[in-house]
PDB file of C-alpha atoms in Angstrom:
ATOM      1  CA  UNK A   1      94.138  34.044  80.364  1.00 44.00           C
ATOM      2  CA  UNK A   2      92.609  30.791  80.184  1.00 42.00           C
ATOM      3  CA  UNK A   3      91.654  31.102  84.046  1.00 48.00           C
ATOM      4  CA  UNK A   4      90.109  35.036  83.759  1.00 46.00           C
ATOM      5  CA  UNK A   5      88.092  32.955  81.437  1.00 45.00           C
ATOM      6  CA  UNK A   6      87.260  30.358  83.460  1.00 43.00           C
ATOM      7  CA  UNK A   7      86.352  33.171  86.021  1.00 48.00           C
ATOM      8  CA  UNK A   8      84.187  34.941  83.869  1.00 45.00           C
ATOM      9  CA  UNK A   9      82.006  31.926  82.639  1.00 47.00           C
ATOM     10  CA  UNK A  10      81.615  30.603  86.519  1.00 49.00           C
ATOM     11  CA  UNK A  11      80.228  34.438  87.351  1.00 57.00           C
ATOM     12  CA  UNK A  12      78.344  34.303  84.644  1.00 56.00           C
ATOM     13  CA  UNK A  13      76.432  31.326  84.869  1.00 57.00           C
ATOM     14  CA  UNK A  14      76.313  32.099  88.523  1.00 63.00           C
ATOM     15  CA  UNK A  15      74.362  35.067  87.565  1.00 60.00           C
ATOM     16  CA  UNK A  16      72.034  33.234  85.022  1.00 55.00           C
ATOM     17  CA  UNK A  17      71.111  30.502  87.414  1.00 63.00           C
ATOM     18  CA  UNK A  18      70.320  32.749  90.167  1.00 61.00           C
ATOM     19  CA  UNK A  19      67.845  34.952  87.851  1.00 59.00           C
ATOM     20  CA  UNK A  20      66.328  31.445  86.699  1.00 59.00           C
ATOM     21  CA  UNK A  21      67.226  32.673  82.808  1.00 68.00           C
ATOM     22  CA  UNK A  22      69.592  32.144  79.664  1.00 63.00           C
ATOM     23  CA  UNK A  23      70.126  35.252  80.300  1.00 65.00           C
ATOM     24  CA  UNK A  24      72.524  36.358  76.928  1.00 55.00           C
ATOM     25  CA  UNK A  25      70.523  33.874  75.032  1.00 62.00           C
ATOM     26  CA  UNK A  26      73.740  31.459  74.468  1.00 58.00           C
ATOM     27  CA  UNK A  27      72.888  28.199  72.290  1.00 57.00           C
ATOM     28  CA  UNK A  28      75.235  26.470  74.993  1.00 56.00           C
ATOM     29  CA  UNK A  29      73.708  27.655  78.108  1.00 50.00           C
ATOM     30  CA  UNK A  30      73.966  24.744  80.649  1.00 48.00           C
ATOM     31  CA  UNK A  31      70.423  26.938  81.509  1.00 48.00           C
ATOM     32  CA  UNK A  32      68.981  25.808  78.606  1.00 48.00           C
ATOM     33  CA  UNK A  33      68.527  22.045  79.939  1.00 45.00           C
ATOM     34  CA  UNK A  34      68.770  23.060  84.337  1.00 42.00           C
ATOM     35  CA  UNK A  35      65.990  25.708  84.599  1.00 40.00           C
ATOM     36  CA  UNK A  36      66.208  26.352  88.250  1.00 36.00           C
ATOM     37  CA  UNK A  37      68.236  28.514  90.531  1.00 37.00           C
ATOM     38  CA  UNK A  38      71.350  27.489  92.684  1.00 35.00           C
ATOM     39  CA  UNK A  39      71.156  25.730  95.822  1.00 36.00           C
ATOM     40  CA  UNK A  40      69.480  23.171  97.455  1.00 34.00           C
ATOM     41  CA  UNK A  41      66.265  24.371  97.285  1.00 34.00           C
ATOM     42  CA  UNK A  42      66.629  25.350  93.613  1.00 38.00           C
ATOM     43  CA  UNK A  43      64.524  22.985  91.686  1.00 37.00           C
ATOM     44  CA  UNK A  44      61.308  24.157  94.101  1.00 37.00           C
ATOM     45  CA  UNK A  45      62.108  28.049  93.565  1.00 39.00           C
ATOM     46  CA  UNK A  46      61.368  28.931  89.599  1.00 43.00           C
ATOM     47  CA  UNK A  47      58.096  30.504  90.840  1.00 46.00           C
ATOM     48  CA  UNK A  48      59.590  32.637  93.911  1.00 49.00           C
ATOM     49  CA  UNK A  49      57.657  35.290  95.417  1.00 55.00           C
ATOM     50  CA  UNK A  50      55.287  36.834  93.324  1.00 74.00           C
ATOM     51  CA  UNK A  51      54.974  40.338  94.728  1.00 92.00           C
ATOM     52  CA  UNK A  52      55.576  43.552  93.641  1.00 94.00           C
ATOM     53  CA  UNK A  53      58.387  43.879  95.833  1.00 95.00           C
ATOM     54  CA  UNK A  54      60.194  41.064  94.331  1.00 94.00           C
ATOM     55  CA  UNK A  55      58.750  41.688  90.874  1.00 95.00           C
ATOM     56  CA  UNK A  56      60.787  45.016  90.848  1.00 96.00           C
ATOM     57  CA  UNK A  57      63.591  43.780  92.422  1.00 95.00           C
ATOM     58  CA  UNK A  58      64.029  40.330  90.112  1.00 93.00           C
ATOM     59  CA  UNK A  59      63.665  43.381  87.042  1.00 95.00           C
ATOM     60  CA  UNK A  60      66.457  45.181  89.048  1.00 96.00           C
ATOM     61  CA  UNK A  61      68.766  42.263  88.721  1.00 93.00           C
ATOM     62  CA  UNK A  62      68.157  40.907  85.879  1.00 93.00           C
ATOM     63  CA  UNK A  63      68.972  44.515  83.827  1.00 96.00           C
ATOM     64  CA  UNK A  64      72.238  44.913  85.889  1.00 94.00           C
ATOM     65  CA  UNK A  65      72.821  40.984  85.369  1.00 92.00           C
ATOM     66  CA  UNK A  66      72.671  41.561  81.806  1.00 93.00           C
ATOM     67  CA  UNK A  67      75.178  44.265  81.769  1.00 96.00           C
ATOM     68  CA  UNK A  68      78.026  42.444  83.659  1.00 92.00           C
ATOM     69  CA  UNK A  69      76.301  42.630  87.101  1.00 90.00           C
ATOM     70  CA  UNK A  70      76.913  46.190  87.151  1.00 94.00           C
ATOM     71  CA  UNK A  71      77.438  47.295  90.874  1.00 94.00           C
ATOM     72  CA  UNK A  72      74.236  48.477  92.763  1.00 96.00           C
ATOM     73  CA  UNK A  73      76.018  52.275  93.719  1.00 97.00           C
ATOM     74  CA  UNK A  74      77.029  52.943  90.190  1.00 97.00           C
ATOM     75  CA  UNK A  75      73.585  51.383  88.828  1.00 98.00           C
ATOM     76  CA  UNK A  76      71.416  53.585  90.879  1.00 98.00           C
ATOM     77  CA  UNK A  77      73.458  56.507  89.519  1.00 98.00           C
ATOM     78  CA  UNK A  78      72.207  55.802  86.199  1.00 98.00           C
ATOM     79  CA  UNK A  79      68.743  56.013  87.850  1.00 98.00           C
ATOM     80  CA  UNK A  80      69.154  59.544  88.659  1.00 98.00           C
ATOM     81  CA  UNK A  81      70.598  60.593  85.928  1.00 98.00           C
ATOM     82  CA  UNK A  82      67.660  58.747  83.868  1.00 98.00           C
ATOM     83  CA  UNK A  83      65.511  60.616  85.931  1.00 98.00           C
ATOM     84  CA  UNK A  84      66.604  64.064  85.374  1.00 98.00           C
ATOM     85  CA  UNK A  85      66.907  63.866  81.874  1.00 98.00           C
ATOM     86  CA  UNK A  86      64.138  64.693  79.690  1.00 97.00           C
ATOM     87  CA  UNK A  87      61.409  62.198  77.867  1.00 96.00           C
ATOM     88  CA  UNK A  88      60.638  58.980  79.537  1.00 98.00           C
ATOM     89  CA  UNK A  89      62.687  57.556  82.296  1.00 98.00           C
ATOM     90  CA  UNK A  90      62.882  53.779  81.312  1.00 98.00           C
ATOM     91  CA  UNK A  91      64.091  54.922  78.181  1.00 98.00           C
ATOM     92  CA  UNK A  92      66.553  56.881  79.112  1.00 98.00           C
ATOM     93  CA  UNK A  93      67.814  54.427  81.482  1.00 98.00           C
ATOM     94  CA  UNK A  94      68.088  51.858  78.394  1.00 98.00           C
ATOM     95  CA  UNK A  95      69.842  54.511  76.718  1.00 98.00           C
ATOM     96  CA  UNK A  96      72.209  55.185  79.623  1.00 98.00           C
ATOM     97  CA  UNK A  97      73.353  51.573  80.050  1.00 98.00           C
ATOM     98  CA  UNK A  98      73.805  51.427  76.207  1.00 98.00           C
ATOM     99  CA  UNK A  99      75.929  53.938  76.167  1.00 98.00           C
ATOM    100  CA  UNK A 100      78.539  52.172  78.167  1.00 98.00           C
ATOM    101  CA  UNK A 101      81.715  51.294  76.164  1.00 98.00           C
ATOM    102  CA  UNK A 102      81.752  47.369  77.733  1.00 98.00           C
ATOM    103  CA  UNK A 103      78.010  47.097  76.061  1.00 98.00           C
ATOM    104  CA  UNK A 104      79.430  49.018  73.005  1.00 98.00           C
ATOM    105  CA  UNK A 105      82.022  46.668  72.362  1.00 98.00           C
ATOM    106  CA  UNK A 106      80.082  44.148  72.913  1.00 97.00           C
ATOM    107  CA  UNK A 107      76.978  44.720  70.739  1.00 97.00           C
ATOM    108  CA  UNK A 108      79.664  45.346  67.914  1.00 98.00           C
ATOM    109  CA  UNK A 109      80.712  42.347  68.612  1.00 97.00           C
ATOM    110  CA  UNK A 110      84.527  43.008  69.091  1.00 98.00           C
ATOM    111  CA  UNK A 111      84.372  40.678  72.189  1.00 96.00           C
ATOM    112  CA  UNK A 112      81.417  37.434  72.590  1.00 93.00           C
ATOM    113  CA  UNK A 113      80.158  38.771  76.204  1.00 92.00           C
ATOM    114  CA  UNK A 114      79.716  41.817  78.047  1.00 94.00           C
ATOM    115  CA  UNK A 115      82.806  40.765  80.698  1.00 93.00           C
ATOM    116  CA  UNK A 116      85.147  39.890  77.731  1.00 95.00           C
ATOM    117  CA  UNK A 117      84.515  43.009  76.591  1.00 97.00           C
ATOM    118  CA  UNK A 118      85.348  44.469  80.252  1.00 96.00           C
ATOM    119  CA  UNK A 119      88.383  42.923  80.316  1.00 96.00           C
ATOM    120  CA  UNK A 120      89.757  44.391  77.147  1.00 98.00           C
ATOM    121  CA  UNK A 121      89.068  47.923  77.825  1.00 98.00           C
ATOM    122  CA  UNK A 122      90.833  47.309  81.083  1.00 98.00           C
ATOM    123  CA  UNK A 123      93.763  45.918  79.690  1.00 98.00           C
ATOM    124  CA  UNK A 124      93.887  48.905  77.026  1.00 98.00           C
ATOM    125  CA  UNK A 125      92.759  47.313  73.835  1.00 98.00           C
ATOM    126  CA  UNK A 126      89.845  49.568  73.274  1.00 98.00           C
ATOM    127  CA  UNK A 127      90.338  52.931  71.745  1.00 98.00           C
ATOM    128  CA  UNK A 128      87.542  55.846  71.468  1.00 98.00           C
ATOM    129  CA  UNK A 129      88.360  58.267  68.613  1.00 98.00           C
ATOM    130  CA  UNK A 130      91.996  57.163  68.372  1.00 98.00           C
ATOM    131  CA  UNK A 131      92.503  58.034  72.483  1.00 98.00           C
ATOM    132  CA  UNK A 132      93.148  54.872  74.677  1.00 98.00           C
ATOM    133  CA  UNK A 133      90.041  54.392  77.136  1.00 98.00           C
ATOM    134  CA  UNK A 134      90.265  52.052  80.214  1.00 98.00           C
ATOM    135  CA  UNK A 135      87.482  52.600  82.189  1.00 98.00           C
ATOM    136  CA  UNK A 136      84.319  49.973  80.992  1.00 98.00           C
ATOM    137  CA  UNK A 137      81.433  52.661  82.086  1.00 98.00           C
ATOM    138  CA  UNK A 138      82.761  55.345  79.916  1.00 98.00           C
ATOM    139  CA  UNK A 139      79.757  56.836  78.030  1.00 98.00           C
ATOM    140  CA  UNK A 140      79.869  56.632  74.226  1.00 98.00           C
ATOM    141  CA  UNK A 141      77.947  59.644  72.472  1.00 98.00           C
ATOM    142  CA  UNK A 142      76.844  59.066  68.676  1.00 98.00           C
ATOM    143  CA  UNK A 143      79.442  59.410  66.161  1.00 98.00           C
ATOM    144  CA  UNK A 144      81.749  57.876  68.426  1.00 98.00           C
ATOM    145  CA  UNK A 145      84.611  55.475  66.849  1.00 98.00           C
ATOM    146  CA  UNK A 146      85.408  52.694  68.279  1.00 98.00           C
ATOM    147  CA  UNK A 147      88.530  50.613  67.192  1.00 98.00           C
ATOM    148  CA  UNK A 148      90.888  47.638  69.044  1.00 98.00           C
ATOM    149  CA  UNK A 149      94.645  47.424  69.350  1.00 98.00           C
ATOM    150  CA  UNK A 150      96.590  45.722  66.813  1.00 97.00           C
ATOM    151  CA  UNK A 151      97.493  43.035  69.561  1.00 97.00           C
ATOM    152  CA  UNK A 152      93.789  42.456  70.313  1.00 97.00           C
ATOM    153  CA  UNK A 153      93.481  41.846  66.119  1.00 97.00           C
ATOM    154  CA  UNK A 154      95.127  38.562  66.821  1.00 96.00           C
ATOM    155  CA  UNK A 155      93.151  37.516  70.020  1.00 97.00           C
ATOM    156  CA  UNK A 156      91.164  34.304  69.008  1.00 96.00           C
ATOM    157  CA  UNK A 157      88.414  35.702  71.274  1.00 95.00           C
ATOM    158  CA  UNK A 158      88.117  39.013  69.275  1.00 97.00           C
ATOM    159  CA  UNK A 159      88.176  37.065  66.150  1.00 97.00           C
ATOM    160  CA  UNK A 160      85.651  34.542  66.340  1.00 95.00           C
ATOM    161  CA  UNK A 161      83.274  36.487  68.098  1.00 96.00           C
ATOM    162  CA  UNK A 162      83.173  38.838  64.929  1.00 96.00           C
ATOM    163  CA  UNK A 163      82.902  35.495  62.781  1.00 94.00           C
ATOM    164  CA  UNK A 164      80.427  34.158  65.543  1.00 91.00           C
ATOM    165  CA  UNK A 165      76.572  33.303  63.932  1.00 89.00           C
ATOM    166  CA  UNK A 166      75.550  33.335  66.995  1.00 85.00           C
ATOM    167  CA  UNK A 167      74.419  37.318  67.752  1.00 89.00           C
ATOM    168  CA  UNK A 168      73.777  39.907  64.925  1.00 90.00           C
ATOM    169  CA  UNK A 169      74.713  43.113  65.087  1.00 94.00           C
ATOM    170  CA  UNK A 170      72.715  45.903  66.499  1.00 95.00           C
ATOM    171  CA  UNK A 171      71.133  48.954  63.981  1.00 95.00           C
ATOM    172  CA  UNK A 172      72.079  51.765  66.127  1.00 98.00           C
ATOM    173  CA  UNK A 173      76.150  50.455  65.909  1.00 98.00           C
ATOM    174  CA  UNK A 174      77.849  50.257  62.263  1.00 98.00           C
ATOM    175  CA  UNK A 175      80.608  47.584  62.551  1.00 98.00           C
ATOM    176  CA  UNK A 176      83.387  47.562  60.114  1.00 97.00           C
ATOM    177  CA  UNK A 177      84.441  43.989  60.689  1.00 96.00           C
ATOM    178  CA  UNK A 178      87.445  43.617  58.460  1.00 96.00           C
ATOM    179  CA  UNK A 179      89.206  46.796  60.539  1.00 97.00           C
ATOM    180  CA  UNK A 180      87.649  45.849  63.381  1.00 97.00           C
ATOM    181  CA  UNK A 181      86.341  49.243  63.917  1.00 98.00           C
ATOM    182  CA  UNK A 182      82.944  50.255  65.168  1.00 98.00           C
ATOM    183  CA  UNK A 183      81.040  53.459  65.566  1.00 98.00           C
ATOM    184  CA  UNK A 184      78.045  54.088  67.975  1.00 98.00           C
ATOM    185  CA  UNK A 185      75.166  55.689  65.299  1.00 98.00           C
ATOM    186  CA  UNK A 186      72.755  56.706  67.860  1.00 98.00           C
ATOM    187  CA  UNK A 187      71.224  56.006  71.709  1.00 98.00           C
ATOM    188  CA  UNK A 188      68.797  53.150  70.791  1.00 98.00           C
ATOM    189  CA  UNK A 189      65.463  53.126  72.103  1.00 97.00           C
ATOM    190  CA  UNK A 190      64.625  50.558  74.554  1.00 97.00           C
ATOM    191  CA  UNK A 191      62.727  48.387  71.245  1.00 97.00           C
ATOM    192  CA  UNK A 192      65.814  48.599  69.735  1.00 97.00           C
ATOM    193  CA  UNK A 193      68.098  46.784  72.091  1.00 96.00           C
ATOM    194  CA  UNK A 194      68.177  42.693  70.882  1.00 94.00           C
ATOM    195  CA  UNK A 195      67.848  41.762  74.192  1.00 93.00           C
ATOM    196  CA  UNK A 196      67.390  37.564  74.176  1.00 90.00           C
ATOM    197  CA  UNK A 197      64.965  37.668  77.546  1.00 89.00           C
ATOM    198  CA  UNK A 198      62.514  40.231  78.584  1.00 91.00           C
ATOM    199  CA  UNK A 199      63.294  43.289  80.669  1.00 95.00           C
ATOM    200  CA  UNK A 200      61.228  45.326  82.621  1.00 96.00           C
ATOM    201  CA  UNK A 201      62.952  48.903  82.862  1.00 98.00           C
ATOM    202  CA  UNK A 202      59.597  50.805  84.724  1.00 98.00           C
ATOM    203  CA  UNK A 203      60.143  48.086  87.091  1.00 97.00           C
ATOM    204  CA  UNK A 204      63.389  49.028  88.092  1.00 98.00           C
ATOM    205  CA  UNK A 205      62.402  52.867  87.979  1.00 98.00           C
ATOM    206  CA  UNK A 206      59.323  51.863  90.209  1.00 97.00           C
ATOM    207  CA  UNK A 207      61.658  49.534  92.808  1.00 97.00           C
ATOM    208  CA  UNK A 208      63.851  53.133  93.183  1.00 97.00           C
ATOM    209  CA  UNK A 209      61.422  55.249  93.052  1.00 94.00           C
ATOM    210  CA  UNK A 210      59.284  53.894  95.956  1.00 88.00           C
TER     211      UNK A 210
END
């Protein structure tokens, strides 16, 4: 356990450096102090390439960054599927990526980051309506409850990230803290989502749809 962790913190700062942002807004970011990307050309990059191009694709990362570096095939699925539902596209991307269970468990704060929160679903501590669900991309529809195994109860990591100060809770999912149960309320708009650094969702429709 102690070295999944260990893995998960080295991808994840990996990920933050590279984007040049605290990306989950952690107090304890080592980004917080090192604001500069990876490598030995790092401290001369923050700027990088100002063009559209790059604008759209830094937007591109950073979004699937923040959601556990989702891979780039199953990301630009969500793109389509954004795009043939009705209303506004960056929205309904938003709404899409919120809708995943590892960002559902996470936002309730059953686990304290989006990989965490990965990792439990695969290892069958995350139920949906009383049925076992192991896949991390399943999509959670309103009125969904969400609930954890009794052996995940006792985790520390489950535990103190529903004690933890450190993130509050998101409107559009009611928590239940004390039976560690959580239900998704509704598909947040993309003002909704507490996200600690800026995103740019019509920038990652415009970098597909060119």
């Amino acid at each position: 356990m102690a070295r999944a962790g260990a893995k998960r913190s080295t991808r994840k700062l990996k990920i933050a450096r590279s984007l040049g942002v605290n990306l989950w807004g952690q107090a304890k970011s080592p980004f917080n102090k090192r604001k500069y990307k990876p490598g030995q050309h790092g401290p001369t990059s923050r700027g990088g390439n100002s063009s559209d191009y790059a604008k759209q694709m830094r937007a591109k990362q950073t979004l699937k960054g923040y959601y556990g570096n989702v891979g780039e095939k199953k990301f630009h699925k969500y793109y389509i599927e954004a795009t043939n539902m009705k209303g506004d596209t960056p929205e309904n991307l938003i709404g899409l990526l919120e809708r995943r269970l590892d960002a559902v468990v996470y936002r309730a704060k059953l686990a304290p980051t989006v990989f965490s929160s990965r990792q439990l679903i695969s290892h069958g501590h995350i139920n949906v309506n009383g049925k076992r669900v192991k896949v991390a991309s399943y999509q959670v529809k309103p009125g969904d409850v969400i609930t954890v195994s009794e052996k995940a109860k006792q985790m520390p990591l489950v535990v103190l990230a529903l004690e933890s100060a450190e993130r509050n809770f998101a409107d559009y999912v009611s928590v239940d803290s004390a039976n560690f149960t959580a239900t998704f309320v509704r598909v947040p708009a993309f003002a909704d989502v507490p996200y600690p650094v800026q995103m740019f969702p019509e920038l990652v429709v415009e970098f597909y749809s060119r």
